Amino acid sequence: MDKKTVAAVFSEIAVLLELEGANPFKVRAYQSGARALESLDGDLRELAESGQLGNIPGLGKALVEKAEILLETGRLPYHEELKASVPPGLIEMLEIPGLGPKKIKAIRDKLDITTLEGLTKACEDGRVAALPGFGQKSQQKIIEGIRNREAYGRRHLWWKARETAEPILEGLRGLSAVERAEHAGSLRRGLETVGDLDFIVASPEPGPVMEWFTSMDGILEVTARGETKSSVRLEGGLQADLRVVPPEQFVFALHHFTGSKDHNVKMRQRALSRGYSLSEWGLTRKEGGGKESAEPPVRVADEAELFRFLGLREIPPELREGMGEIEEAEERDLPDLVKPTDIRGVFHNHTNASDGHATLAEMARAAKEFGWEYLGIADHSKASFQANGLSAERLERQVAEIRRLNESGEAGIHLFSGLECDILPDGSLDFGDDVLGNLDYVVASVHSSFSQSEEDMTRRIIRAVEHPLVTMLGHLTGRLLLMREGYRVDAAKVIDAAAANNVIIEINAHPRRLDMDWRLWRRASQKGVLASINPDAHDTGGLAYYEAGVVTARKGWLTAEQVFNTRPLAKVKDWLDKRKAPA
Ligand code: DGT
Ligand code: CA
Ligand code: CA
Ligand code: ZN
């Protein structure tokens, strides 16, 4: 159990207490305890063993005791009892946008409702709108939230799926019976959401592999158990499939279960047209009349060999969506896709000056640890008051602090002063040129009036893109994966405007956004639009999201040259200077 897990338990306790209407001081103690652990530098277990938990600022005595119990036993009876005492329906309500613990408590107290079905009915009868602090608008939002939850409930964010899959893959690889193990499916292809996990293992002896897989930590239920195939449901709701195959079938199984289905269909057709039958089990010569021949099945050592056998260059998993990759791999080399190690810095990041949780210095230190050359700060502007957006004065102070750090060199990394500037409903920017001209760069984003017509929204965003001081366009559609659809906007027109005005489009790499979507990047890059992979970090841990952005870029066929923040510091400075110089 690590500090992240302990922090997560404390956060959940805070929420549960709030649902129960507990003393706000008690709620706050758990919230600040969770934050203290999240931002803790050292190893929690070591601190506990040397009796130093009490010295962590923000961690009160009661929480120290609970942290010790968690670290020692891996469980916390207090947490478990609290959780059991709260109806599960109320916990589900937390996943509905716009419903926090306070509102859920009101729904329970005033309407005596503890289930989603009950809540749906109460919305349909208008009883929710009548509650103080709710109204028609929030009632409508709740109905939509419940509907979305049903539609989205069975998928999971790519980031979460990867976090869940990694220790399982490691565990499988550690078994002596296992020769090779990989994850396949949508996770391997880097799709923004994942339905279930698929593991493929090469082993001459499936028994012990199945035994380990169906009894590992974190399983809620074994849903299927066979000799070579099992499925389990994991904590957090993800389902995972495991297939164990003989080593000579591994590459075929891995390719098949990586998918996508569309890619597989085209690959099979290609094999057939060359006289072979391709399946998850292998590649065999077809006789006339469709019968299998006596010729032994084809052997391949890896996927590259499989593709080569069919006359293709190797196709990276991210490109296997049946969107022209096979035709391309037949004709010419595929693009050399951008890699995580190509990234030299990141631009769209928040500090505690707006709605982030870390200071400028902490963010800089964390960025330096990634080995980056530069870090761009882009806090919110004043119109985003709900995110504590900066006034001109506060922004000016931040710019001065950044200049001071750059001059003294004490941050050990170059800092760019930027802003995530609100695009106001009419397409004008939240600050005038006097303020914006003082910055190294500007990310322009929509954070309000989401319900504008597609026409108005498109005109609004294009107006911002045409502003000479806008460097990048933030999250094109504002979507929140599995929570909220993006606003309506004509992406093709915005891409054309970005190309015409030399404006970079962001790949917002926050796992819940991944916006602009990978499906649009091939066309955008062909038009000459540059991407910037922007983690939209709100704390030091959030900087790691750049990796999700790299996967999105790869799915969009992007090379390092097409991603702005793969450039070294001197080139970036040069580009930004030229961009700002009056034409
Ligand atoms: P997911 O889990 O919904 O996010 O998406 P995938 O792509 O991981 O799909 P999944 O887990 O149902 O199956 C894994 C792969 O297995 C899939 O990408 C392609 C292959 N596959 C599964 N069913 C079929 C099928 O009926 N035909 C073909 N050609 N391939 C299939
Ligand atoms: Ca899957
Ligand atoms: Ca599956
Ligand atoms: Zn934003």
XYZ file of C-alpha atoms and ligand atoms in Angstrom:
617
model
C 0.000 0.000 0.000
C 1.544 3.324 -1.056
C 0.781 6.952 -0.220
C -1.501 7.330 -3.237
C -3.709 4.512 -2.007
C -3.814 5.830 1.551
C -4.620 9.300 0.196
C -7.430 7.816 -1.909
C -8.927 6.139 1.163
C -8.817 9.449 3.067
C -10.451 11.296 0.159
C -13.193 8.729 0.053
C -13.741 8.993 3.797
C -14.111 12.768 3.397
C -16.770 12.276 0.735
C -18.623 9.643 2.766
C -18.579 11.889 5.834
C -19.919 14.757 3.783
C -22.731 12.557 2.450
C -23.630 11.778 6.050
C -23.606 15.440 6.960
C -20.710 15.086 9.394
C -18.957 17.986 11.076
C -17.243 20.092 8.358
C -14.027 20.236 10.400
C -13.813 16.475 10.357
C -14.445 16.418 6.604
C -11.736 18.994 6.069
C -9.260 17.030 8.204
C -9.544 14.070 5.817
C -9.403 16.274 2.724
C -6.239 17.989 3.870
C -4.772 14.672 5.051
C -5.301 13.246 1.559
C -3.669 16.293 -0.034
C -0.741 16.139 2.387
C -0.063 12.539 1.390
C -0.462 13.205 -2.331
C 2.203 15.865 -2.244
C 4.473 14.025 0.174
C 8.046 13.656 -1.056
C 9.401 10.714 0.905
C 8.368 7.075 1.166
C 5.331 6.709 3.434
C 6.262 3.273 4.713
C 9.735 4.410 5.728
C 8.299 7.392 7.557
C 5.855 5.126 9.366
C 8.553 2.648 10.349
C 10.679 5.401 11.857
C 7.626 6.792 13.675
C 7.632 10.064 11.756
C 4.114 10.140 10.326
C 3.190 12.696 12.998
C 5.625 15.165 11.459
C 3.798 15.370 8.138
C 2.144 18.791 8.005
C -1.622 18.548 7.488
C -1.870 15.020 8.900
C -3.598 15.126 12.282
C -3.242 12.588 15.077
C -6.406 10.607 14.254
C -5.276 10.314 10.638
C -1.772 9.221 11.585
C -3.284 6.300 13.489
C -5.492 5.372 10.554
C -2.586 5.595 8.124
C -0.620 3.236 10.365
C -3.446 0.704 10.423
C -3.750 0.896 6.638
C -0.026 0.446 6.118
C 0.157 -2.454 8.544
C -2.948 -4.391 7.595
C -3.904 -3.079 4.157
C -7.423 -2.346 5.489
C -9.198 0.220 7.571
C -12.280 -1.027 9.477
C -13.435 2.580 10.057
C -13.507 3.154 6.283
C -15.247 -0.142 5.613
C -17.940 0.493 8.221
C -18.511 4.003 6.974
C -18.846 2.745 3.426
C -21.267 0.017 4.454
C -23.436 2.565 6.259
C -23.943 4.740 3.169
C -26.478 3.436 0.599
C -24.595 2.476 -2.604
C -27.023 4.545 -4.688
C -25.727 7.722 -3.067
C -22.159 6.785 -3.980
C -23.263 6.205 -7.588
C -24.817 9.673 -7.613
C -21.354 11.147 -7.058
C -20.457 10.131 -10.615
C -23.133 12.401 -12.034
C -21.726 15.774 -13.100
C -23.092 18.600 -10.986
C -23.965 16.380 -8.017
C -21.618 16.757 -5.073
C -21.985 15.377 -1.551
C -23.999 18.406 -0.353
C -26.630 18.162 -3.073
C -26.869 14.401 -2.717
C -27.445 14.818 0.985
C -30.261 17.269 0.253
C -31.844 14.791 -2.160
C -31.703 12.096 0.474
C -32.950 14.242 3.355
C -35.681 16.149 1.549
C -36.933 13.535 -0.926
C -35.955 10.366 0.916
C -34.211 9.044 -2.200
C -31.201 6.725 -2.085
C -31.177 5.106 -5.545
C -30.600 6.280 -9.112
C -34.005 4.955 -10.150
C -35.620 7.010 -7.425
C -33.669 10.041 -8.518
C -34.677 9.580 -12.169
C -38.343 9.439 -11.180
C -38.058 12.488 -8.962
C -36.471 14.406 -11.855
C -39.241 13.320 -14.213
C -41.889 14.508 -11.712
C -40.099 17.817 -11.248
C -39.523 17.210 -7.535
C -35.777 17.799 -7.842
C -36.211 21.159 -9.562
C -38.393 22.271 -6.671
C -35.645 21.721 -4.093
C -33.895 24.868 -2.913
C -30.623 25.344 -4.781
C -31.580 23.068 -7.693
C -34.006 24.443 -10.328
C -34.999 23.275 -13.822
C -31.542 23.551 -15.300
C -29.778 21.372 -12.782
C -32.647 18.864 -12.860
C -32.184 18.555 -16.632
C -28.442 18.142 -16.137
C -29.018 15.328 -13.632
C -31.298 13.474 -16.065
C -28.661 13.760 -18.778
C -25.975 12.656 -16.352
C -27.890 9.507 -15.450
C -28.488 8.757 -19.121
C -24.799 9.229 -19.964
C -23.765 7.075 -17.073
C -25.811 4.208 -18.475
C -24.342 4.673 -21.937
C -20.773 5.102 -20.706
C -20.836 2.873 -17.653
C -19.258 -0.071 -19.325
C -16.116 1.684 -20.592
C -13.070 3.015 -18.778
C -10.456 5.689 -19.408
C -7.321 4.460 -21.180
C -5.117 5.795 -18.374
C -7.038 3.900 -15.711
C -7.008 0.729 -17.814
C -3.258 0.959 -18.268
C -2.702 1.530 -14.546
C -4.769 -1.572 -13.827
C -3.105 -3.673 -16.517
C 0.534 -2.948 -15.732
C 0.902 -4.872 -12.469
C -1.043 -7.792 -13.958
C 1.296 -7.917 -16.935
C 4.289 -7.781 -14.622
C 2.854 -10.562 -12.506
C 2.259 -12.750 -15.557
C 5.783 -12.141 -16.844
C 7.175 -13.122 -13.464
C 5.668 -16.633 -13.618
C 8.129 -19.368 -14.483
C 5.641 -21.057 -16.826
C 5.311 -17.883 -18.918
C 7.533 -17.355 -21.972
C 5.921 -14.175 -23.279
C 3.061 -11.996 -22.098
C 1.455 -8.886 -23.609
C -1.721 -6.955 -23.263
C -3.757 -6.650 -26.446
C -7.094 -5.096 -27.432
C -8.044 -1.445 -27.291
C -5.548 -0.783 -24.485
C -2.640 -1.780 -26.722
C -4.074 0.246 -29.593
C -4.250 3.258 -27.280
C -7.944 3.920 -27.728
C -9.194 6.740 -25.495
C -11.576 4.420 -23.662
C -11.282 0.707 -23.036
C -14.082 -1.849 -22.705
C -12.070 -4.683 -21.188
C -8.459 -5.807 -20.803
C -7.091 -8.606 -22.961
C -3.960 -10.505 -21.954
C -2.159 -12.986 -24.198
C 0.390 -15.370 -22.738
C 2.712 -17.866 -24.420
C 3.219 -20.920 -22.248
C 3.485 -24.672 -22.739
C 1.818 -25.092 -19.349
C -1.393 -23.035 -18.911
C -2.458 -24.522 -15.542
C -0.354 -22.415 -13.151
C -0.930 -19.290 -15.265
C -4.703 -19.686 -14.936
C -4.329 -20.407 -11.260
C -2.361 -17.188 -10.679
C -4.660 -15.050 -12.826
C -7.858 -16.153 -11.142
C -6.509 -15.706 -7.624
C -4.518 -12.473 -7.928
C -5.194 -9.412 -5.777
C -8.003 -7.046 -6.694
C -10.460 -9.575 -8.141
C -14.144 -9.093 -7.356
C -15.350 -12.104 -9.258
C -14.053 -14.852 -11.556
C -16.575 -14.782 -14.389
C -15.124 -17.627 -16.470
C -12.433 -20.189 -15.864
C -11.258 -22.628 -18.499
C -8.077 -24.488 -19.304
C -6.662 -21.810 -21.605
C -9.073 -18.908 -21.201
C -10.355 -17.080 -18.121
C -12.139 -13.842 -17.338
C -12.239 -11.867 -14.117
C -13.928 -8.709 -12.916
C -11.586 -6.365 -11.085
C -12.047 -3.706 -8.435
C -13.054 -0.535 -10.236
C -15.297 -2.524 -12.584
C -12.843 -3.481 -15.339
C -13.159 -6.948 -16.785
C -9.999 -8.779 -17.903
C -9.659 -11.716 -20.301
C -6.636 -13.987 -20.352
C -5.738 -16.389 -23.122
C -2.823 -18.800 -22.835
C -1.532 -20.179 -26.131
C 1.317 -22.471 -27.192
C 4.431 -20.368 -27.931
C 4.265 -20.914 -31.724
C 0.754 -19.361 -31.787
C 1.616 -16.346 -29.660
C 2.225 -13.799 -32.435
C -0.995 -14.734 -34.238
C -3.041 -14.542 -31.055
C -1.448 -11.242 -30.078
C -2.142 -9.764 -33.489
C -5.716 -11.059 -33.569
C -6.664 -9.884 -30.092
C -5.007 -6.525 -30.555
C -7.516 -5.841 -33.312
C -9.179 -3.749 -34.248
C -11.891 -5.863 -35.770
C -11.803 -3.718 -38.912
C -8.050 -4.118 -39.180
C -8.345 -7.882 -38.707
C -10.994 -8.217 -41.399
C -8.746 -6.445 -43.897
C -5.703 -8.469 -42.892
C -7.625 -11.703 -43.353
C -8.797 -10.592 -46.800
C -5.240 -9.743 -47.715
C -4.007 -13.159 -46.588
C -6.794 -14.865 -48.551
C -5.938 -12.979 -51.717
C -2.413 -14.371 -51.379
C -3.649 -17.910 -50.842
C -3.422 -18.055 -47.047
C -5.875 -18.290 -44.219
C -5.071 -16.020 -41.247
C -6.625 -16.530 -37.811
C -5.827 -16.213 -34.132
C -4.218 -19.689 -34.387
C -1.937 -19.190 -37.352
C -1.374 -18.695 -41.030
C -1.899 -21.710 -43.311
C -1.745 -22.271 -47.061
C -5.126 -22.764 -48.735
C -5.584 -25.385 -51.420
C -7.902 -24.718 -54.344
C -11.505 -25.085 -53.213
C -10.804 -23.558 -49.846
C -9.381 -26.678 -48.168
C -6.341 -26.405 -45.965
C -3.232 -27.919 -47.479
C -0.800 -30.345 -45.924
C 1.878 -27.651 -46.013
C 2.995 -26.855 -42.430
C 1.708 -23.586 -40.951
C 3.851 -20.474 -41.375
C 6.140 -19.651 -38.441
C 6.804 -16.032 -37.462
C 8.951 -14.724 -34.619
C 7.152 -11.418 -34.151
C 4.469 -9.172 -35.625
C 6.967 -7.484 -37.954
C 7.533 -10.855 -39.615
C 3.826 -11.490 -39.896
C 3.283 -8.179 -41.673
C 6.323 -8.770 -43.888
C 5.003 -12.176 -44.877
C 1.899 -10.431 -46.210
C 3.970 -7.829 -48.061
C 3.489 -5.024 -45.536
C 5.672 -2.790 -43.389
C 5.138 -3.306 -39.675
C 2.026 -1.453 -38.511
C 2.237 -0.079 -34.937
C -0.760 -1.104 -32.792
C -1.976 2.501 -32.509
C -2.588 2.636 -36.269
C -4.578 -0.609 -36.475
C -8.014 0.930 -36.767
C -8.810 -0.142 -40.327
C -8.497 3.458 -41.477
C -6.154 3.001 -44.426
C -3.098 1.719 -42.558
C -2.844 -1.513 -44.562
C -3.015 0.269 -47.928
C -0.385 2.716 -46.683
C 1.901 -0.025 -45.319
C 1.791 -1.708 -48.715
C 2.820 1.418 -50.627
C 5.395 3.141 -48.450
C 7.055 3.401 -45.039
C 4.658 4.423 -42.302
C 5.477 7.634 -40.431
C 8.056 7.362 -37.671
C 5.584 8.043 -34.853
C 6.409 10.421 -31.994
C 7.648 8.709 -28.793
C 7.443 9.738 -25.119
C 11.213 10.316 -25.075
C 10.876 12.906 -27.881
C 9.096 15.346 -25.557
C 11.332 18.211 -24.328
C 8.847 20.201 -22.275
C 5.125 20.900 -21.864
C 3.052 24.071 -22.087
C -0.441 23.918 -20.600
C -0.074 23.565 -16.820
C -1.768 25.157 -13.828
C -0.344 26.225 -10.470
C -2.050 27.066 -7.207
C -2.292 30.645 -8.477
C -5.512 29.441 -10.208
C -7.004 25.976 -9.686
C -3.820 23.889 -9.492
C -2.548 22.368 -6.253
C 1.226 22.901 -6.531
C 3.334 26.045 -6.487
C 5.287 27.321 -9.443
C 8.524 26.085 -7.851
C 7.065 22.634 -7.188
C 5.832 22.325 -10.762
C 9.239 23.395 -12.069
C 11.042 20.870 -9.901
C 8.739 18.075 -11.029
C 9.165 19.026 -14.698
C 12.917 18.995 -14.290
C 12.687 15.458 -12.922
C 11.138 14.389 -16.233
C 14.376 15.576 -17.838
C 12.602 18.345 -19.726
C 14.242 21.590 -20.884
C 11.243 23.829 -20.363
C 7.917 24.136 -18.605
C 5.096 26.398 -19.716
C 2.715 27.788 -17.120
C -0.816 28.572 -18.275
C -3.129 29.366 -15.397
C -6.749 30.354 -15.924
C -7.807 33.898 -16.782
C -10.291 35.956 -14.777
C -13.489 34.893 -16.596
C -12.912 31.377 -15.227
C -13.781 32.617 -11.750
C -14.877 29.107 -10.705
C -11.247 28.068 -11.314
C -9.877 31.084 -9.468
C -8.738 32.670 -12.756
C -5.997 35.301 -12.539
C -6.636 39.028 -12.641
C -4.236 41.179 -14.657
C -2.407 42.105 -11.447
C -1.973 38.541 -10.254
C -0.853 37.499 -13.714
C 1.679 40.314 -13.768
C 3.084 39.103 -10.467
C 3.374 35.563 -11.823
C 5.182 36.818 -14.929
C 7.633 38.736 -12.721
C 8.260 35.641 -10.595
C 8.878 33.536 -13.722
C 11.336 36.122 -15.070
C 13.121 36.172 -11.753
C 13.417 32.365 -11.705
C 14.683 32.327 -15.289
C 17.296 34.976 -14.538
C 18.578 33.331 -11.374
C 18.459 29.897 -13.019
C 17.404 28.433 -9.685
C 14.537 26.440 -11.164
C 17.033 24.486 -13.275
C 14.583 24.528 -16.160
C 13.413 27.323 -18.447
C 9.927 28.577 -17.609
C 7.614 30.067 -20.227
C 4.985 32.453 -18.961
C 1.661 31.778 -20.580
C -2.037 31.848 -19.866
C -5.030 29.650 -20.552
C -7.101 32.586 -21.688
C -10.884 32.231 -21.850
C -12.502 32.670 -25.224
C -15.557 34.755 -24.318
C -18.941 33.887 -25.860
C -18.441 36.369 -28.711
C -14.967 35.053 -29.546
C -13.069 37.926 -27.985
C -10.385 37.165 -25.409
C -10.580 37.637 -21.656
C -7.660 40.115 -21.645
C -6.560 42.896 -23.973
C -3.381 42.940 -26.037
C -1.587 45.012 -23.372
C -1.781 42.047 -20.985
C -1.455 39.209 -23.502
C 1.465 40.865 -25.297
C 3.481 40.604 -22.113
C 3.385 36.783 -22.144
C 5.528 34.234 -23.974
C 2.457 32.457 -25.323
C -1.327 32.176 -24.988
C -3.506 29.044 -24.964
C -7.069 30.080 -25.829
C -9.884 27.864 -24.521
C -13.668 27.803 -24.250
C -14.965 27.367 -20.688
C -18.450 28.881 -20.874
C -21.663 29.051 -22.957
C -21.250 25.440 -24.101
C -24.758 25.319 -25.519
C -24.171 27.779 -28.366
C -25.193 26.579 -31.816
C -22.503 24.881 -33.888
C -22.393 27.911 -36.126
C -21.901 30.378 -33.260
C -19.342 28.178 -31.520
C -17.354 27.703 -34.724
C -17.381 31.445 -35.416
C -16.401 32.116 -31.791
C -13.405 29.775 -31.846
C -12.224 30.904 -35.272
C -12.296 34.507 -34.110
C -9.939 33.545 -31.274
C -7.715 31.554 -33.633
C -7.420 34.635 -35.841
C -6.260 36.768 -32.906
C -2.586 37.569 -33.514
C -1.582 36.898 -29.884
C -3.113 33.421 -29.666
C -0.405 30.753 -29.868
C -2.424 27.611 -29.263
C -6.024 26.507 -29.212
C -6.927 24.574 -26.024
C -9.195 21.473 -25.880
C -11.086 21.901 -29.162
C -14.425 20.379 -28.078
C -14.308 20.559 -24.269
C -15.433 16.927 -24.044
C -14.990 14.996 -20.803
C -14.712 11.356 -21.787
C -17.438 9.138 -20.307
C -18.940 12.210 -18.596
C -19.838 14.966 -20.998
C -20.093 15.315 -24.765
C -18.084 18.130 -26.272
C -19.788 21.292 -27.434
C -20.830 21.375 -31.064
C -18.162 22.834 -33.332
C -17.172 22.388 -36.985
C -13.706 20.926 -36.439
C -12.751 21.000 -40.115
C -13.308 24.752 -40.302
C -11.337 25.377 -37.121
C -8.468 23.229 -38.437
C -8.416 25.277 -41.641
C -8.339 28.497 -39.632
C -5.506 27.199 -37.447
C -3.524 26.259 -40.553
C -4.139 29.666 -42.128
C -3.138 31.556 -38.971
C -0.197 29.401 -37.919
C -1.903 28.523 -34.628
C -0.916 25.331 -32.845
C -3.746 23.005 -31.803
C -3.354 21.335 -28.454
C -3.656 17.651 -27.757
C -4.992 18.100 -24.279
C -3.422 15.016 -22.714
C -5.585 14.879 -19.619
C -6.887 11.283 -19.731
C -10.462 12.537 -19.501
C -10.044 14.897 -22.453
C -7.601 13.680 -25.156
C -8.926 16.556 -27.201
C -8.410 17.282 -30.173
C -9.379 13.727 -30.966
C -6.882 11.434 -32.740
C -9.306 10.876 -35.611
C -8.828 14.473 -36.719
C -5.046 14.695 -36.565
C -4.069 13.052 -39.817
C -5.996 15.596 -41.786
C -4.871 18.502 -39.591
C -1.195 17.612 -39.941
C -1.577 17.222 -43.693
C -2.825 20.806 -43.689
C 0.329 21.786 -41.808
C -1.166 22.293 -38.343
C 1.316 21.709 -35.523
C 0.250 19.799 -32.393
C 1.332 20.524 -28.850
C 0.983 17.713 -26.317
C -0.333 19.530 -23.248
C -0.861 17.635 -19.989
C -3.181 20.295 -18.498
C -1.560 19.336 -15.187
C -3.198 20.657 -12.023
C -0.563 19.114 -9.752
C 2.911 17.654 -10.153
C 1.525 14.159 -10.779
C -0.570 15.520 -13.646
C 2.540 16.226 -15.701
C 2.749 12.474 -16.354
C -0.396 12.728 -18.486
C 1.782 13.825 -21.396
C 2.165 10.095 -22.069
C -1.537 9.763 -22.824
C -1.127 12.675 -25.229
C 1.748 10.929 -26.979
C -0.510 7.914 -27.524
C -3.204 10.197 -28.983
C -0.603 11.783 -31.281
C 0.570 8.353 -32.401
C -3.002 7.321 -33.159
C -3.197 10.489 -35.221
C -0.153 9.371 -37.283
C 1.982 12.249 -35.971
C 5.772 12.303 -36.147
C 8.030 14.168 -33.725
C 8.397 16.997 -36.283
C 4.647 17.580 -36.190
C 4.624 17.985 -32.400
C 5.796 21.414 -31.261
C 7.046 20.395 -27.830
C 9.542 17.893 -29.195
C 11.644 20.895 -30.222
C 14.660 21.918 -28.181
C 14.455 25.066 -26.084
C 16.324 27.346 -28.500
C 14.005 26.405 -31.371
C 10.911 26.897 -29.242
C 12.066 30.355 -28.121
C 12.804 31.251 -31.698
C 9.396 30.092 -32.922
C 7.534 31.944 -30.181
C 9.543 35.139 -30.798
C 8.809 35.043 -34.522
C 5.163 34.274 -33.837
C 4.851 37.404 -31.704
C 6.810 39.738 -33.979
C 4.428 42.023 -35.898
C 4.254 40.958 -39.523
P -12.910 -2.899 -26.178
O -12.550 -4.016 -25.279
O -14.372 -2.788 -26.442
O -12.340 -1.589 -25.744
O -12.250 -3.165 -27.632
P -11.272 -4.303 -28.088
O -10.770 -3.906 -29.424
O -10.270 -4.603 -27.047
O -12.267 -5.515 -28.307
P -12.435 -6.933 -27.598
O -11.883 -6.966 -26.229
O -13.875 -7.302 -27.768
O -11.616 -7.899 -28.528
C -10.219 -7.787 -28.685
C -9.847 -7.931 -30.132
O -10.163 -9.241 -30.597
C -10.566 -7.021 -31.089
O -9.979 -5.737 -31.171
C -10.423 -7.750 -32.365
C -10.496 -9.194 -31.964
N -11.865 -9.676 -32.162
C -12.788 -9.875 -31.212
N -13.947 -10.302 -31.786
C -13.720 -10.342 -33.114
C -14.512 -10.675 -34.259
O -15.679 -11.041 -34.155
N -13.926 -10.597 -35.482
C -12.620 -10.183 -35.646
N -12.104 -10.099 -36.865
N -11.872 -9.859 -34.593
C -12.396 -9.942 -33.355
Ca -10.717 -5.305 -24.925
Ca -11.999 -8.803 -24.533
Zn -9.199 24.504 -19.928
